[in-house]
PDB file of C-alpha atoms in Angstrom:
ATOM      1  CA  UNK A 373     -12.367   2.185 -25.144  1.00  0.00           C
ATOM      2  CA  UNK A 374     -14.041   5.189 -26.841  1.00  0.00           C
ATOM      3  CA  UNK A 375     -10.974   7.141 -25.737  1.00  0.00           C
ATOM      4  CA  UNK A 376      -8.368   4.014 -27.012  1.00  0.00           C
ATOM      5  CA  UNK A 377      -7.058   4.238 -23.453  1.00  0.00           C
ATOM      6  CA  UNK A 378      -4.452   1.578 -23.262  1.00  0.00           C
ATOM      7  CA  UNK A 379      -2.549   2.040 -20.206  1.00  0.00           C
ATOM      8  CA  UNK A 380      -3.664   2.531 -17.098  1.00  0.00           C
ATOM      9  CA  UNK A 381      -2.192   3.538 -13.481  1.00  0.00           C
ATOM     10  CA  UNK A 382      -4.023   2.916 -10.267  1.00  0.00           C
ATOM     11  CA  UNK A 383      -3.407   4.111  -6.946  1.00  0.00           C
ATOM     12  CA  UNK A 384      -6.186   1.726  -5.851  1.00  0.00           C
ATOM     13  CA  UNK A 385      -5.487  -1.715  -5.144  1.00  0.00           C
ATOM     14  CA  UNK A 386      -9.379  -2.427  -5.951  1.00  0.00           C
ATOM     15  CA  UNK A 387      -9.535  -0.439  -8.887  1.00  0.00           C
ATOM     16  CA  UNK A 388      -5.974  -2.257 -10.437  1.00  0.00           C
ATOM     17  CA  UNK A 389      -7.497  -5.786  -9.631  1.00  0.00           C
ATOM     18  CA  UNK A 390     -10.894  -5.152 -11.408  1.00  0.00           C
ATOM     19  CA  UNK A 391      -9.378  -2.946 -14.472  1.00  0.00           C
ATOM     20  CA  UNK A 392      -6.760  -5.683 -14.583  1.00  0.00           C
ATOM     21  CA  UNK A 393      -8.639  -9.339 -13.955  1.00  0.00           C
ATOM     22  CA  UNK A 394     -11.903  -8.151 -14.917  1.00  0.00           C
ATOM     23  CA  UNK A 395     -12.580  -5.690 -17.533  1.00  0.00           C
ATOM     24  CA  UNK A 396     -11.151  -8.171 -20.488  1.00  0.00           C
ATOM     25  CA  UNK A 397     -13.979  -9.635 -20.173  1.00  0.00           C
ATOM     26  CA  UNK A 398     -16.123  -6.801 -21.078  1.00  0.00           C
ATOM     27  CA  UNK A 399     -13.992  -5.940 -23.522  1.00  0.00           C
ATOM     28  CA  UNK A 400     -11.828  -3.875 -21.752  1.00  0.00           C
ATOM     29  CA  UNK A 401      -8.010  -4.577 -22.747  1.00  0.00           C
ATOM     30  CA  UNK A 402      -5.742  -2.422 -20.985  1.00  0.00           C
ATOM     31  CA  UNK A 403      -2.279  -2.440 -19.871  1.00  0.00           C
ATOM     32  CA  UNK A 404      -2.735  -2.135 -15.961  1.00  0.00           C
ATOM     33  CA  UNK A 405      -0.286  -0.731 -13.503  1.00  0.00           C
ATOM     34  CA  UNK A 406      -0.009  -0.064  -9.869  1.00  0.00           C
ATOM     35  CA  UNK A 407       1.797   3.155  -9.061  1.00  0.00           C
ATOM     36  CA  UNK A 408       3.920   1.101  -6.754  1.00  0.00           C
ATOM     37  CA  UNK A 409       4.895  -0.652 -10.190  1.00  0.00           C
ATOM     38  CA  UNK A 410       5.092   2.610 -12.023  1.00  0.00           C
ATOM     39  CA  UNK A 411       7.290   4.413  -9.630  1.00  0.00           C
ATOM     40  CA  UNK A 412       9.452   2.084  -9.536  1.00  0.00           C
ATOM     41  CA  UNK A 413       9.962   1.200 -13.326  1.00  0.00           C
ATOM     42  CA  UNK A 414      10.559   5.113 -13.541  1.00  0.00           C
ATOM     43  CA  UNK A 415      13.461   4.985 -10.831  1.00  0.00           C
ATOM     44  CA  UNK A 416      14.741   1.831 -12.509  1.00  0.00           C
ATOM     45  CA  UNK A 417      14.951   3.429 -16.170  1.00  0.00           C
ATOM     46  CA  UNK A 418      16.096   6.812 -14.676  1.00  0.00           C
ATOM     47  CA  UNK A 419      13.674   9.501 -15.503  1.00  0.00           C
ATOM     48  CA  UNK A 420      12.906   9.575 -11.548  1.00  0.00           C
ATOM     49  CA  UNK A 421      15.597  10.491  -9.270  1.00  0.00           C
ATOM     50  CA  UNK A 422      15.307   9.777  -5.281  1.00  0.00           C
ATOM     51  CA  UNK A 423      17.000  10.121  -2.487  1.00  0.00           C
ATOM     52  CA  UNK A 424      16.422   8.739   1.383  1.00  0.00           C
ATOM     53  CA  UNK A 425      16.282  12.562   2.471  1.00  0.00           C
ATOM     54  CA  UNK A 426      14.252  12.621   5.899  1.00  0.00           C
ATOM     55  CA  UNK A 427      13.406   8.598   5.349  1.00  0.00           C
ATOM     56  CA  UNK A 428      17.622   7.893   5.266  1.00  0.00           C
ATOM     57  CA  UNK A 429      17.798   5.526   8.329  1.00  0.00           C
ATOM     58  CA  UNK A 430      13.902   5.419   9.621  1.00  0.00           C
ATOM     59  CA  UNK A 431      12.725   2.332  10.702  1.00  0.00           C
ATOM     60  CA  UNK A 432       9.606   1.306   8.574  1.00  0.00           C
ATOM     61  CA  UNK A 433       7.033  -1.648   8.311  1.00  0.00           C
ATOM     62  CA  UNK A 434       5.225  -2.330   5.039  1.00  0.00           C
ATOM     63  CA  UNK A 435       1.407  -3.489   4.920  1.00  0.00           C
ATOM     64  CA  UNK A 436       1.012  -5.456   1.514  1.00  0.00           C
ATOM     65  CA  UNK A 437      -2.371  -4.886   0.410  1.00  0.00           C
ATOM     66  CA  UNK A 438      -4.341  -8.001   0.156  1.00  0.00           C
ATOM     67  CA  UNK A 439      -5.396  -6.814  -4.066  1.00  0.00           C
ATOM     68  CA  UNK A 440      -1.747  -6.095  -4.809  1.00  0.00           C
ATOM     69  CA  UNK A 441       0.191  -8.698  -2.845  1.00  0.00           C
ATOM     70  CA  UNK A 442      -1.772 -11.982  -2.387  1.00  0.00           C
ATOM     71  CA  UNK A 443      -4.301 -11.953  -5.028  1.00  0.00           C
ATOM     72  CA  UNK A 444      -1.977 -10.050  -7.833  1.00  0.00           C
ATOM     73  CA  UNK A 445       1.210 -11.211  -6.589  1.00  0.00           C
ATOM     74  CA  UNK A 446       3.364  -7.984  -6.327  1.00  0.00           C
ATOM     75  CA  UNK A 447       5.031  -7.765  -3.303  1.00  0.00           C
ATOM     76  CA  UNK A 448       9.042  -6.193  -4.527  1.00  0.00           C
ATOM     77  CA  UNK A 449       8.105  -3.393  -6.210  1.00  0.00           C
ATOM     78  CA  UNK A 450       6.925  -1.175  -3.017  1.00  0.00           C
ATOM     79  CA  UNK A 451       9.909  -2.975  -1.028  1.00  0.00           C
ATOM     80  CA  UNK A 452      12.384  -1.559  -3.734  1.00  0.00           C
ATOM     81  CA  UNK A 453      11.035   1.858  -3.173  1.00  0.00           C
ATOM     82  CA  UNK A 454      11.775   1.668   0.341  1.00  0.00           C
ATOM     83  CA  UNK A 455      15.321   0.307  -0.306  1.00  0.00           C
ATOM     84  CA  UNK A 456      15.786   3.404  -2.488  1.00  0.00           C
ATOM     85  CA  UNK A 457      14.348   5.667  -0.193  1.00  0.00           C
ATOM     86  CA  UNK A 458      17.120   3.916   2.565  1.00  0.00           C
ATOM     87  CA  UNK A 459      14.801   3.693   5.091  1.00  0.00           C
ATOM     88  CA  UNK A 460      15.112   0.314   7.644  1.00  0.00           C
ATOM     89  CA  UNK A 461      12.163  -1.905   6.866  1.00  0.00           C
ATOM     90  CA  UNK A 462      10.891  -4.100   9.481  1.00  0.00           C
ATOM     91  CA  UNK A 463       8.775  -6.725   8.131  1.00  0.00           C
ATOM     92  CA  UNK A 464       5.585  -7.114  10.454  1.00  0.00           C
ATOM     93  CA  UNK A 465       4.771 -10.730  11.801  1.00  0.00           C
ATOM     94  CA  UNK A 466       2.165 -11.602   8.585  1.00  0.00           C
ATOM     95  CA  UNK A 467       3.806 -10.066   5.605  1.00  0.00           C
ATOM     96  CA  UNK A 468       4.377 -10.859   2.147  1.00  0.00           C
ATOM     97  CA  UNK A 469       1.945 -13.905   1.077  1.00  0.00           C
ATOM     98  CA  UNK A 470       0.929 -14.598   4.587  1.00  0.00           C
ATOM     99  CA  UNK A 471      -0.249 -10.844   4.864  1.00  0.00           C
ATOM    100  CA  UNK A 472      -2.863  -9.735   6.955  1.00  0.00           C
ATOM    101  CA  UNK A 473      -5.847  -8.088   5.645  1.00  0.00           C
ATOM    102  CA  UNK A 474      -6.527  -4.745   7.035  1.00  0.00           C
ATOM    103  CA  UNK A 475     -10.054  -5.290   7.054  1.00  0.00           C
ATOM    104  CA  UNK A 476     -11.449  -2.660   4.348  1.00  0.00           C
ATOM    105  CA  UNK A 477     -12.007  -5.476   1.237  1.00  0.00           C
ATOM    106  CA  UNK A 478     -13.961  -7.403   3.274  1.00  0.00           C
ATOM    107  CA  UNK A 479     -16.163  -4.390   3.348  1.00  0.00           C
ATOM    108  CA  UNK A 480     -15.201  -3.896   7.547  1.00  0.00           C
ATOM    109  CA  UNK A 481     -15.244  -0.112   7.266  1.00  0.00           C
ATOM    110  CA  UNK A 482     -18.764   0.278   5.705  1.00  0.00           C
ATOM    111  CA  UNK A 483     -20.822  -2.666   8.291  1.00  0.00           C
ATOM    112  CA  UNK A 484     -21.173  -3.905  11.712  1.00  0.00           C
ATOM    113  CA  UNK A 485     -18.437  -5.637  13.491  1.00  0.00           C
ATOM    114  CA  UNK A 486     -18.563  -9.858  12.369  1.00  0.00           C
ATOM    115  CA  UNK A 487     -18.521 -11.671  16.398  1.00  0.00           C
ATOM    116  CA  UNK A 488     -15.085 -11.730  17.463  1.00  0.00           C
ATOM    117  CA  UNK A 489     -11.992 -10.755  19.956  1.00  0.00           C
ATOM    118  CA  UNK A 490     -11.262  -7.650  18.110  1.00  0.00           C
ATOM    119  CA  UNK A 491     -11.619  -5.691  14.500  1.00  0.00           C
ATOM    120  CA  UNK A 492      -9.448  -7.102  12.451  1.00  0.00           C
ATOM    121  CA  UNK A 493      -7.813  -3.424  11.795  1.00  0.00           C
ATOM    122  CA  UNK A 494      -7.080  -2.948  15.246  1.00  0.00           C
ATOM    123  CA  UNK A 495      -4.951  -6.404  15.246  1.00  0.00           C
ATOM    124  CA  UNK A 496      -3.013  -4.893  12.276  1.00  0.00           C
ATOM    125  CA  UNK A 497      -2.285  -1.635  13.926  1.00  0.00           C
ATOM    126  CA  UNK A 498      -0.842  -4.024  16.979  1.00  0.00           C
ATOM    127  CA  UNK A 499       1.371  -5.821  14.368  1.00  0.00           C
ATOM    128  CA  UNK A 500       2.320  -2.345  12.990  1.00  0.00           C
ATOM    129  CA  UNK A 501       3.290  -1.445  16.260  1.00  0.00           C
ATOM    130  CA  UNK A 502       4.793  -4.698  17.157  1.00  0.00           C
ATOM    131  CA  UNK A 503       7.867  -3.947  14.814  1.00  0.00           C
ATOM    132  CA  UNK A 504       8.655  -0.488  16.637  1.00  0.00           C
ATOM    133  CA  UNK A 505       8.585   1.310  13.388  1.00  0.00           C
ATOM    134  CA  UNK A 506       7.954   5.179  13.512  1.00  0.00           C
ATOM    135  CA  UNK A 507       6.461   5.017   9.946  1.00  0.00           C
ATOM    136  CA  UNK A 508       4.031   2.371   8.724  1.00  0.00           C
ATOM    137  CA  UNK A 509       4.259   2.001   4.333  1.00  0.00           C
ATOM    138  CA  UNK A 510       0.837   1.501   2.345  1.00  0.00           C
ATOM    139  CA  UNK A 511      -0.415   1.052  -0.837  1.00  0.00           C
ATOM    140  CA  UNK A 512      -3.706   1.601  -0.821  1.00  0.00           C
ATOM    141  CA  UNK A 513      -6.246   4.680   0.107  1.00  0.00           C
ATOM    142  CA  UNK A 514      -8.190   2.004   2.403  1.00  0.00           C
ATOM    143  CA  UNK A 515      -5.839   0.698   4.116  1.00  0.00           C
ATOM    144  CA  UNK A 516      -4.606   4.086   4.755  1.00  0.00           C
ATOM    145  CA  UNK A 517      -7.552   4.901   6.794  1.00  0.00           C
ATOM    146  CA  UNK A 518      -8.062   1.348   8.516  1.00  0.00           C
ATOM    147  CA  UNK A 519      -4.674   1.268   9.576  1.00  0.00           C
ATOM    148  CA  UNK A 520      -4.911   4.630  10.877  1.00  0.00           C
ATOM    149  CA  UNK A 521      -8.333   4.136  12.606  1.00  0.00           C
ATOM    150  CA  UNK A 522      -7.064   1.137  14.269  1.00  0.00           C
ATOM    151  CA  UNK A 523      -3.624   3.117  15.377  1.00  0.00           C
ATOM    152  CA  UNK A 524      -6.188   5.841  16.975  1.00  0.00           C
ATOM    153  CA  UNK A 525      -8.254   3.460  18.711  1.00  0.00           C
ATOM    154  CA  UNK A 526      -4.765   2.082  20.655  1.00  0.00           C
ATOM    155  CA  UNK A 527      -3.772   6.077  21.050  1.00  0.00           C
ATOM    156  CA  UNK A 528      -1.044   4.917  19.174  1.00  0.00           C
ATOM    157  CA  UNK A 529      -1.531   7.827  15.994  1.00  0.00           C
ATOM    158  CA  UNK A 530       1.172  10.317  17.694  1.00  0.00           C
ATOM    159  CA  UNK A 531       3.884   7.508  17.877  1.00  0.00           C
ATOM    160  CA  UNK A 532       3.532   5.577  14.210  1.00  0.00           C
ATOM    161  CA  UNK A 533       3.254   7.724  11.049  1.00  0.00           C
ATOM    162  CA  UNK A 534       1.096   6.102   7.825  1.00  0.00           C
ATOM    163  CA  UNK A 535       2.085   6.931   4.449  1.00  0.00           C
ATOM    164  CA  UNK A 536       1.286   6.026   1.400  1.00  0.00           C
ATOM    165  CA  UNK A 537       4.658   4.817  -0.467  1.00  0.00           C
ATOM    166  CA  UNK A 538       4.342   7.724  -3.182  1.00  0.00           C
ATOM    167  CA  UNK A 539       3.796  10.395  -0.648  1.00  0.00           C
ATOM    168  CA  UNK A 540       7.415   8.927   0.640  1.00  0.00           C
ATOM    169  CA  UNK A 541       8.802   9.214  -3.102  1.00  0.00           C
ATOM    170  CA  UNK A 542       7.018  12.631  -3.822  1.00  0.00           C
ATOM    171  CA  UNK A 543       9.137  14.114  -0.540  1.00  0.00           C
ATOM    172  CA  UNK A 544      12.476  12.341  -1.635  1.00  0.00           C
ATOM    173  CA  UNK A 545      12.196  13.535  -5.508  1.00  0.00           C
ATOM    174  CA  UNK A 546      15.750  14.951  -6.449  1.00  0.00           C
ATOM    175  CA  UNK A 547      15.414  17.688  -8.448  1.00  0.00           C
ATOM    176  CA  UNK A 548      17.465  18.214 -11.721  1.00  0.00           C
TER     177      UNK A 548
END
């Protein structure tokens, strides 16, 4: 507030949730976007220019962040930047509002394994898999490295790619 910040853009699922739902109440009133949001209002209004480039025809899957898609509700924006980057998506088995959690905001990647089959990262990185993508889309810095621990744990990290959606836009930016 010292600063009269008024917008702000997260590449952090976390961070947008808190800043968002959470600082008003400390007096914190910001407008709060997600850089899935952002990139794609800038594509929409035309001050950012892509093109499918090496994406054109890939076949992707998309894990919705659980602090972007089921607790914040946005769930077109990063699946309108895929459209424009023409890539195929393949929805995974638990997508969209039944999403599965990749494990990290549960805290997963920082404690012991809860009793179970399996680590709830490592049964994401089957559904990844599942869909025969070559490139699995995210969102979010944690998920990034859940999804791509659990992909190493099958051997799996030679055959599926992760990106972060806006390291897909950054290498489809037309120029001009």
């Amino acid at each position: 507030n010292n600063y009269q910040i008024t917008k702000i853009v997260t590449t952090c699922p976390h961070c947008f949730n808190i800043i968002k739902n959470e600082y008003p109440a400390l007096g914190g009133k910001y407008e709060v976007t997600h850089h899935t949001t952002f990139l794609n209002d800038m594509i929409h209004s035309g001050k950012l220019k892509v093109e499918g480039g090496s994406f054109h025809g890939k076949k992707v899957t998309y894990h919705d962040s659980c602090y972007i898609g089921r607790i914040n509700g946005v769930y077109e924006a990063p699946r309108e930047l895929i459209a424009n980057l023409d890539a195929d998506l393949v929805e995974m088995k638990r997508c969209g509002k039944t999403g599965l959690c990749c494990g990290a905001g549960g805290a997963q990647m920082f404690k012991e394994d809860e009793p179970g089959d399996k680590r709830i990262n490592h049964e994401r990185a089957e559904e990844a898999l599942a869909t025969g993508a070559e490139i699995v889309v995210l969102n979010c810095p944690f998920c990034n490295t859940m999804i791509s621990d659990g992909l190493k744990e099958k051997d799996e990290q030679q055959n599926m790619i992760v990106m972060d959606i806006a390291e897909m836009i950054n290498q489809s930016i037309q120029e001009g």
